[in-house]
PDB file of C-alpha atoms in Angstrom:
ATOM      1  CA  LYS K   1     175.208 -15.527 165.414  1.00 35.00           C
ATOM      2  CA  ILE K   2     171.994 -13.307 165.930  1.00 32.00           C
ATOM      3  CA  TYR K   3     172.627  -9.873 167.924  1.00 35.00           C
ATOM      4  CA  ARG K   4     169.991  -7.780 169.573  1.00 37.00           C
ATOM      5  CA  ILE K   5     170.803  -4.351 169.255  1.00 38.00           C
ATOM      6  CA  LYS K   6     168.834  -1.740 171.269  1.00 44.00           C
ATOM      7  CA  MET K   7     169.591   1.961 171.036  1.00 42.00           C
ATOM      8  CA  SER K   8     169.752   3.284 174.820  1.00 45.00           C
ATOM      9  CA  ASP K   9     167.050   6.016 175.580  1.00 42.00           C
ATOM     10  CA  THR K  10     169.726   8.097 176.584  1.00 45.00           C
ATOM     11  CA  THR K  11     171.024   8.774 172.772  1.00 45.00           C
ATOM     12  CA  ASP K  12     171.033  12.318 171.632  1.00 43.00           C
ATOM     13  CA  ASN K  13     168.289  12.683 169.193  1.00 39.00           C
ATOM     14  CA  ASN K  14     170.425  15.057 166.917  1.00 42.00           C
ATOM     15  CA  THR K  15     172.829  12.097 165.909  1.00 41.00           C
ATOM     16  CA  ASP K  16     173.385  11.761 162.524  1.00 41.00           C
ATOM     17  CA  ASN K  17     174.099   8.222 162.282  1.00 43.00           C
ATOM     18  CA  ASN K  18     175.975   8.176 158.958  1.00 42.00           C
ATOM     19  CA  ASN K  19     178.735  10.318 160.157  1.00 49.00           C
ATOM     20  CA  ASN K  20     178.666   9.849 164.005  1.00 58.00           C
ATOM     21  CA  THR K  21     178.325  13.591 164.459  1.00 51.00           C
ATOM     22  CA  ASN K  22     175.549  15.762 165.992  1.00 51.00           C
ATOM     23  CA  THR K  23     174.171  19.290 165.079  1.00 42.00           C
ATOM     24  CA  ASN K  24     176.795  20.753 167.618  1.00 60.00           C
ATOM     25  CA  ASN K  25     179.761  19.165 165.414  1.00 73.00           C
ATOM     26  CA  LYS K  26     180.666  16.774 168.112  1.00 77.00           C
ATOM     27  CA  THR K  27     181.827  13.427 167.526  1.00 84.00           C
ATOM     28  CA  PHE K  28     180.036  10.371 168.942  1.00 88.00           C
ATOM     29  CA  ILE K  29     181.701   7.658 170.668  1.00 92.00           C
ATOM     30  CA  THR K  30     179.361   4.838 171.031  1.00 94.00           C
ATOM     31  CA  PHE K  31     179.757   3.086 174.516  1.00 94.00           C
ATOM     32  CA  ILE K  32     178.535  -0.636 174.184  1.00 93.00           C
ATOM     33  CA  THR K  33     176.395  -0.887 177.289  1.00 91.00           C
ATOM     34  CA  GLY K  34     172.954  -1.420 178.520  1.00 87.00           C
ATOM     35  CA  ASN K  35     173.724  -0.047 182.082  1.00 85.00           C
ATOM     36  CA  ARG K  36     172.415   3.485 182.499  1.00 86.00           C
ATOM     37  CA  ASN K  37     174.639   3.942 185.682  1.00 83.00           C
ATOM     38  CA  LYS K  38     177.718   3.039 183.831  1.00 86.00           C
ATOM     39  CA  LEU K  39     177.112   5.355 180.911  1.00 90.00           C
ATOM     40  CA  GLU K  40     176.561   8.309 183.259  1.00 88.00           C
ATOM     41  CA  GLU K  41     179.533   7.485 185.216  1.00 84.00           C
ATOM     42  CA  VAL K  42     181.589   7.542 182.027  1.00 89.00           C
ATOM     43  CA  ARG K  43     180.063  10.746 180.983  1.00 88.00           C
ATOM     44  CA  SER K  44     180.781  12.192 184.226  1.00 84.00           C
ATOM     45  CA  ILE K  45     184.357  11.129 184.215  1.00 84.00           C
ATOM     46  CA  LEU K  46     185.038  12.178 180.464  1.00 85.00           C
ATOM     47  CA  LYS K  47     183.437  15.317 181.147  1.00 79.00           C
ATOM     48  CA  THR K  48     181.599  14.819 177.427  1.00 71.00           C
ATOM     49  CA  ASN K  49     178.349  16.647 178.927  1.00 62.00           C
ATOM     50  CA  GLN K  50     180.394  20.046 178.969  1.00 61.00           C
ATOM     51  CA  GLU K  51     179.848  22.075 175.656  1.00 63.00           C
ATOM     52  CA  ASP K  52     183.699  22.749 175.271  1.00 60.00           C
ATOM     53  CA  THR K  53     184.384  19.055 174.637  1.00 70.00           C
ATOM     54  CA  HIS K  54     184.748  17.552 171.008  1.00 78.00           C
ATOM     55  CA  TYR K  55     183.082  14.266 171.897  1.00 83.00           C
ATOM     56  CA  SER K  56     179.918  13.091 173.021  1.00 86.00           C
ATOM     57  CA  ILE K  57     178.962   9.549 174.520  1.00 90.00           C
ATOM     58  CA  LYS K  58     175.751   7.633 173.189  1.00 90.00           C
ATOM     59  CA  ALA K  59     174.946   3.985 174.560  1.00 91.00           C
ATOM     60  CA  LEU K  60     174.279   1.139 172.277  1.00 91.00           C
ATOM     61  CA  ASP K  61     172.986  -2.168 174.103  1.00 91.00           C
ATOM     62  CA  ILE K  62     174.504  -5.126 172.270  1.00 87.00           C
ATOM     63  CA  ASP K  63     174.277  -9.002 173.083  1.00 83.00           C
ATOM     64  CA  LEU K  64     177.720  -9.988 172.578  1.00 83.00           C
ATOM     65  CA  PRO K  65     178.893 -13.677 172.455  1.00 79.00           C
ATOM     66  CA  GLU K  66     180.242 -14.690 175.979  1.00 78.00           C
ATOM     67  CA  VAL K  67     184.145 -15.392 175.773  1.00 85.00           C
ATOM     68  CA  GLN K  68     185.981 -17.344 178.409  1.00 86.00           C
ATOM     69  CA  GLY K  69     189.607 -16.298 179.024  1.00 87.00           C
ATOM     70  CA  GLU K  70     191.826 -13.641 180.622  1.00 87.00           C
ATOM     71  CA  PRO K  71     190.302  -9.993 180.730  1.00 88.00           C
ATOM     72  CA  GLU K  72     192.812  -8.718 178.002  1.00 90.00           C
ATOM     73  CA  TYR K  73     191.525 -11.827 175.621  1.00 91.00           C
ATOM     74  CA  VAL K  74     187.711 -11.096 176.615  1.00 91.00           C
ATOM     75  CA  ILE K  75     187.696  -7.231 176.080  1.00 93.00           C
ATOM     76  CA  GLN K  76     189.544  -7.950 172.583  1.00 93.00           C
ATOM     77  CA  GLU K  77     186.988 -10.394 171.323  1.00 93.00           C
ATOM     78  CA  LYS K  78     184.032  -8.035 172.937  1.00 92.00           C
ATOM     79  CA  CYS K  79     185.487  -5.216 170.851  1.00 93.00           C
ATOM     80  CA  LYS K  80     185.851  -7.049 167.573  1.00 92.00           C
ATOM     81  CA  SER K  81     182.346  -8.592 167.920  1.00 92.00           C
ATOM     82  CA  ALA K  82     180.855  -5.094 168.570  1.00 93.00           C
ATOM     83  CA  SER K  83     182.711  -3.486 165.712  1.00 91.00           C
ATOM     84  CA  LEU K  84     181.171  -5.873 163.334  1.00 90.00           C
ATOM     85  CA  GLN K  85     177.707  -4.365 164.275  1.00 89.00           C
ATOM     86  CA  LEU K  86     178.842  -0.853 164.229  1.00 87.00           C
ATOM     87  CA  ASN K  87     181.224   0.764 162.169  1.00 83.00           C
ATOM     88  CA  GLY K  88     182.294   4.026 163.933  1.00 85.00           C
ATOM     89  CA  PRO K  89     184.163   5.202 167.047  1.00 93.00           C
ATOM     90  CA  ILE K  90     183.318   2.681 169.779  1.00 95.00           C
ATOM     91  CA  ILE K  91     184.220   1.940 173.727  1.00 95.00           C
ATOM     92  CA  VAL K  92     183.643  -1.515 175.182  1.00 95.00           C
ATOM     93  CA  GLU K  93     184.380  -2.182 178.795  1.00 94.00           C
ATOM     94  CA  ASP K  94     185.220  -5.366 180.837  1.00 92.00           C
ATOM     95  CA  THR K  95     185.399  -5.163 184.562  1.00 92.00           C
ATOM     96  CA  SER K  96     186.749  -7.816 186.949  1.00 95.00           C
ATOM     97  CA  LEU K  97     186.816  -8.412 190.419  1.00 97.00           C
ATOM     98  CA  CYS K  98     189.703 -10.437 191.471  1.00 97.00           C
ATOM     99  CA  PHE K  99     190.082 -12.302 194.881  1.00 98.00           C
ATOM    100  CA  ASN K 100     193.708 -12.876 195.530  1.00 97.00           C
ATOM    101  CA  ALA K 101     192.946 -16.012 197.745  1.00 97.00           C
ATOM    102  CA  LEU K 102     191.329 -17.755 194.517  1.00 97.00           C
ATOM    103  CA  GLY K 103     194.131 -16.982 192.175  1.00 95.00           C
ATOM    104  CA  GLY K 104     191.929 -14.102 190.656  1.00 94.00           C
ATOM    105  CA  LEU K 105     188.830 -15.501 190.360  1.00 94.00           C
ATOM    106  CA  PRO K 106     185.877 -14.662 189.871  1.00 95.00           C
ATOM    107  CA  GLY K 107     187.631 -12.175 187.465  1.00 94.00           C
ATOM    108  CA  PRO K 108     185.869 -11.353 184.362  1.00 92.00           C
ATOM    109  CA  TYR K 109     183.006 -13.787 185.368  1.00 92.00           C
ATOM    110  CA  ILE K 110     181.999 -11.552 188.193  1.00 94.00           C
ATOM    111  CA  LYS K 111     178.576 -10.469 186.527  1.00 90.00           C
ATOM    112  CA  TRP K 112     177.550 -14.134 186.606  1.00 91.00           C
ATOM    113  CA  PHE K 113     178.722 -14.863 190.022  1.00 95.00           C
ATOM    114  CA  MET K 114     176.551 -11.818 191.343  1.00 95.00           C
ATOM    115  CA  LYS K 115     173.541 -13.172 189.440  1.00 93.00           C
ATOM    116  CA  LYS K 116     173.854 -16.762 190.898  1.00 95.00           C
ATOM    117  CA  ILE K 117     175.034 -16.062 194.408  1.00 96.00           C
ATOM    118  CA  GLY K 118     174.845 -12.214 195.102  1.00 95.00           C
ATOM    119  CA  LEU K 119     176.841 -10.121 197.555  1.00 95.00           C
ATOM    120  CA  ASP K 120     176.214 -12.532 200.643  1.00 94.00           C
ATOM    121  CA  GLY K 121     177.603 -15.284 198.420  1.00 96.00           C
ATOM    122  CA  LEU K 122     180.547 -13.461 197.244  1.00 96.00           C
ATOM    123  CA  ASN K 123     181.647 -13.075 201.189  1.00 95.00           C
ATOM    124  CA  LYS K 124     181.002 -16.844 201.666  1.00 96.00           C
ATOM    125  CA  LEU K 125     183.527 -17.670 198.806  1.00 96.00           C
ATOM    126  CA  LEU K 126     186.321 -16.361 201.171  1.00 96.00           C
ATOM    127  CA  LEU K 127     184.887 -17.817 204.386  1.00 94.00           C
ATOM    128  CA  GLY K 128     187.697 -20.073 204.576  1.00 92.00           C
ATOM    129  CA  TYR K 129     190.643 -17.811 203.830  1.00 97.00           C
ATOM    130  CA  GLU K 130     192.494 -14.960 206.055  1.00 96.00           C
ATOM    131  CA  ASP K 131     193.218 -13.217 202.720  1.00 98.00           C
ATOM    132  CA  LYS K 132     190.276 -10.951 201.904  1.00 97.00           C
ATOM    133  CA  THR K 133     192.303  -8.680 199.793  1.00 98.00           C
ATOM    134  CA  ILE K 134     190.758  -8.226 196.283  1.00 98.00           C
ATOM    135  CA  GLU K 135     191.425  -5.971 192.973  1.00 97.00           C
ATOM    136  CA  ALA K 136     188.741  -4.278 190.927  1.00 97.00           C
ATOM    137  CA  LYS K 137     190.194  -3.979 187.231  1.00 96.00           C
ATOM    138  CA  CYS K 138     188.786  -2.452 184.534  1.00 96.00           C
ATOM    139  CA  ILE K 139     189.705  -2.310 180.900  1.00 96.00           C
ATOM    140  CA  PHE K 140     188.318   0.038 178.213  1.00 96.00           C
ATOM    141  CA  ALA K 141     188.876  -0.925 174.361  1.00 96.00           C
ATOM    142  CA  TYR K 142     188.638   2.042 171.791  1.00 96.00           C
ATOM    143  CA  GLN K 143     188.459   1.508 168.313  1.00 95.00           C
ATOM    144  CA  GLU K 144     188.036   4.238 165.737  1.00 93.00           C
ATOM    145  CA  ASN K 145     186.614   1.902 162.985  1.00 90.00           C
ATOM    146  CA  ARG K 146     186.398  -1.948 162.386  1.00 88.00           C
ATOM    147  CA  ASP K 147     189.613  -1.698 160.299  1.00 91.00           C
ATOM    148  CA  SER K 148     191.876   0.554 162.772  1.00 92.00           C
ATOM    149  CA  GLN K 149     193.866  -0.561 165.859  1.00 94.00           C
ATOM    150  CA  ILE K 150     192.308  -1.301 168.990  1.00 95.00           C
ATOM    151  CA  HIS K 151     193.462   0.529 171.881  1.00 96.00           C
ATOM    152  CA  TYR K 152     193.405  -0.427 175.625  1.00 97.00           C
ATOM    153  CA  PHE K 153     193.163   1.247 178.718  1.00 97.00           C
ATOM    154  CA  THR K 154     193.503  -0.483 182.175  1.00 97.00           C
ATOM    155  CA  GLY K 155     192.795   0.751 185.872  1.00 97.00           C
ATOM    156  CA  ILE K 156     193.352  -1.329 189.003  1.00 97.00           C
ATOM    157  CA  THR K 157     192.151  -0.181 192.450  1.00 97.00           C
ATOM    158  CA  LYS K 158     193.111  -2.515 195.460  1.00 98.00           C
ATOM    159  CA  GLY K 159     190.756  -3.038 198.264  1.00 98.00           C
ATOM    160  CA  THR K 160     189.125  -5.562 200.744  1.00 98.00           C
ATOM    161  CA  LEU K 161     186.254  -7.630 200.758  1.00 98.00           C
ATOM    162  CA  VAL K 162     183.654  -6.741 203.421  1.00 97.00           C
ATOM    163  CA  GLU K 163     179.913  -7.324 204.417  1.00 96.00           C
ATOM    164  CA  PRO K 164     177.668  -5.091 202.278  1.00 96.00           C
ATOM    165  CA  ARG K 165     177.422  -1.453 203.196  1.00 96.00           C
ATOM    166  CA  GLY K 166     175.921   1.244 201.539  1.00 94.00           C
ATOM    167  CA  ASN K 167     174.088   1.634 198.214  1.00 90.00           C
ATOM    168  CA  MET K 168     172.881  -1.741 196.908  1.00 90.00           C
ATOM    169  CA  ASN K 169     171.971  -0.859 193.361  1.00 85.00           C
ATOM    170  CA  PHE K 170     175.312  -0.806 191.509  1.00 85.00           C
ATOM    171  CA  GLY K 171     176.679  -4.244 191.285  1.00 90.00           C
ATOM    172  CA  TRP K 172     179.360  -5.202 194.070  1.00 95.00           C
ATOM    173  CA  ASP K 173     180.109  -1.723 195.065  1.00 95.00           C
ATOM    174  CA  PRO K 174     178.771  -2.397 198.629  1.00 97.00           C
ATOM    175  CA  VAL K 175     181.238  -5.167 199.366  1.00 97.00           C
ATOM    176  CA  PHE K 176     184.591  -3.477 197.917  1.00 97.00           C
ATOM    177  CA  LEU K 177     186.469  -1.292 200.474  1.00 98.00           C
ATOM    178  CA  PRO K 178     189.090   0.512 198.741  1.00 97.00           C
ATOM    179  CA  GLU K 179     192.665   0.449 200.187  1.00 97.00           C
ATOM    180  CA  GLY K 180     193.241   3.543 202.543  1.00 96.00           C
ATOM    181  CA  TYR K 181     189.404   4.266 202.839  1.00 97.00           C
ATOM    182  CA  ASN K 182     187.047   3.509 205.545  1.00 97.00           C
ATOM    183  CA  LYS K 183     183.869   3.638 203.136  1.00 97.00           C
ATOM    184  CA  THR K 184     183.053   1.069 200.545  1.00 97.00           C
ATOM    185  CA  TYR K 185     182.232   2.164 196.643  1.00 96.00           C
ATOM    186  CA  GLY K 186     178.748   1.873 198.076  1.00 96.00           C
ATOM    187  CA  GLU K 187     178.781   4.197 200.664  1.00 97.00           C
ATOM    188  CA  MET K 188     180.846   6.865 198.799  1.00 96.00           C
ATOM    189  CA  ASP K 189     179.328   9.876 196.808  1.00 93.00           C
ATOM    190  CA  ASN K 190     179.827   9.966 193.181  1.00 87.00           C
ATOM    191  CA  GLU K 191     182.401  12.456 193.248  1.00 88.00           C
ATOM    192  CA  THR K 192     184.654  10.619 195.878  1.00 92.00           C
ATOM    193  CA  LYS K 193     184.254   7.202 194.077  1.00 91.00           C
ATOM    194  CA  ASN K 194     184.879   8.731 190.480  1.00 84.00           C
ATOM    195  CA  SER K 195     187.951  10.260 191.845  1.00 90.00           C
ATOM    196  CA  ILE K 196     189.703   6.779 192.882  1.00 93.00           C
ATOM    197  CA  SER K 197     187.528   3.868 190.847  1.00 93.00           C
ATOM    198  CA  HIS K 198     189.254   1.391 188.648  1.00 95.00           C
ATOM    199  CA  ARG K 199     186.851   2.654 186.092  1.00 92.00           C
ATOM    200  CA  PHE K 200     188.183   6.388 186.780  1.00 93.00           C
ATOM    201  CA  LYS K 201     191.770   5.267 186.328  1.00 95.00           C
ATOM    202  CA  ALA K 202     190.988   3.454 182.914  1.00 96.00           C
ATOM    203  CA  LEU K 203     189.077   6.321 181.640  1.00 93.00           C
ATOM    204  CA  GLN K 204     191.765   8.983 182.592  1.00 93.00           C
ATOM    205  CA  LEU K 205     194.255   7.106 180.352  1.00 95.00           C
ATOM    206  CA  LEU K 206     191.364   6.959 177.263  1.00 94.00           C
ATOM    207  CA  LYS K 207     190.790  10.754 178.296  1.00 90.00           C
ATOM    208  CA  GLU K 208     194.458  11.539 177.573  1.00 91.00           C
ATOM    209  CA  PHE K 209     194.478   9.503 174.524  1.00 92.00           C
ATOM    210  CA  LEU K 210     191.609  11.411 172.969  1.00 87.00           C
ATOM    211  CA  ASN K 211     193.209  14.741 174.177  1.00 82.00           C
ATOM    212  CA  ILE K 212     190.019  15.615 176.420  1.00 69.00           C
ATOM    213  CA  GLU K 213     190.908  18.569 178.608  1.00 59.00           C
TER     214      GLU K 213
END
């Protein structure tokens, strides 16, 4: 296979690519993503932009093979593929949006559903169902190097599918109403969303694993 690799313009210029450290002696973890919003959200939750942390997050945009299967299998294969291209500390994410009425679909294929049918199309999928409950699921995989064990961190937030509300620039956030709240992800400020989201829950587990205070 041919992989397209593109360094994000958010990468720190002080990086030493040979040892994954910079001039401040921080260890770089490469987040496999081309999505600036996700990168900034991960940095914010992990607090790696603070001077007293030992880690820094940079981004690398890689086209990975499309894998079909359950989310746990998808993230495993994505991490293996990424580590073939980059032998250093990496994190890979896979996000699913699961409609309970549809037995968990779209699940890990939500990105492709969004591209084909958009936010309005997602709502139409459940027109014939009373059950509008959904789950947002995020799995992060962390691997120190290509020969080391892959570690998995899963976060789930339950909610309800609603008509689009709020910021329309971040995926399906406008149609996800978290359980116990009256605002969608799209209507929430970053601080509130980052304190309850599926991504936050998964990253909290990763923070504990990396001993980030």
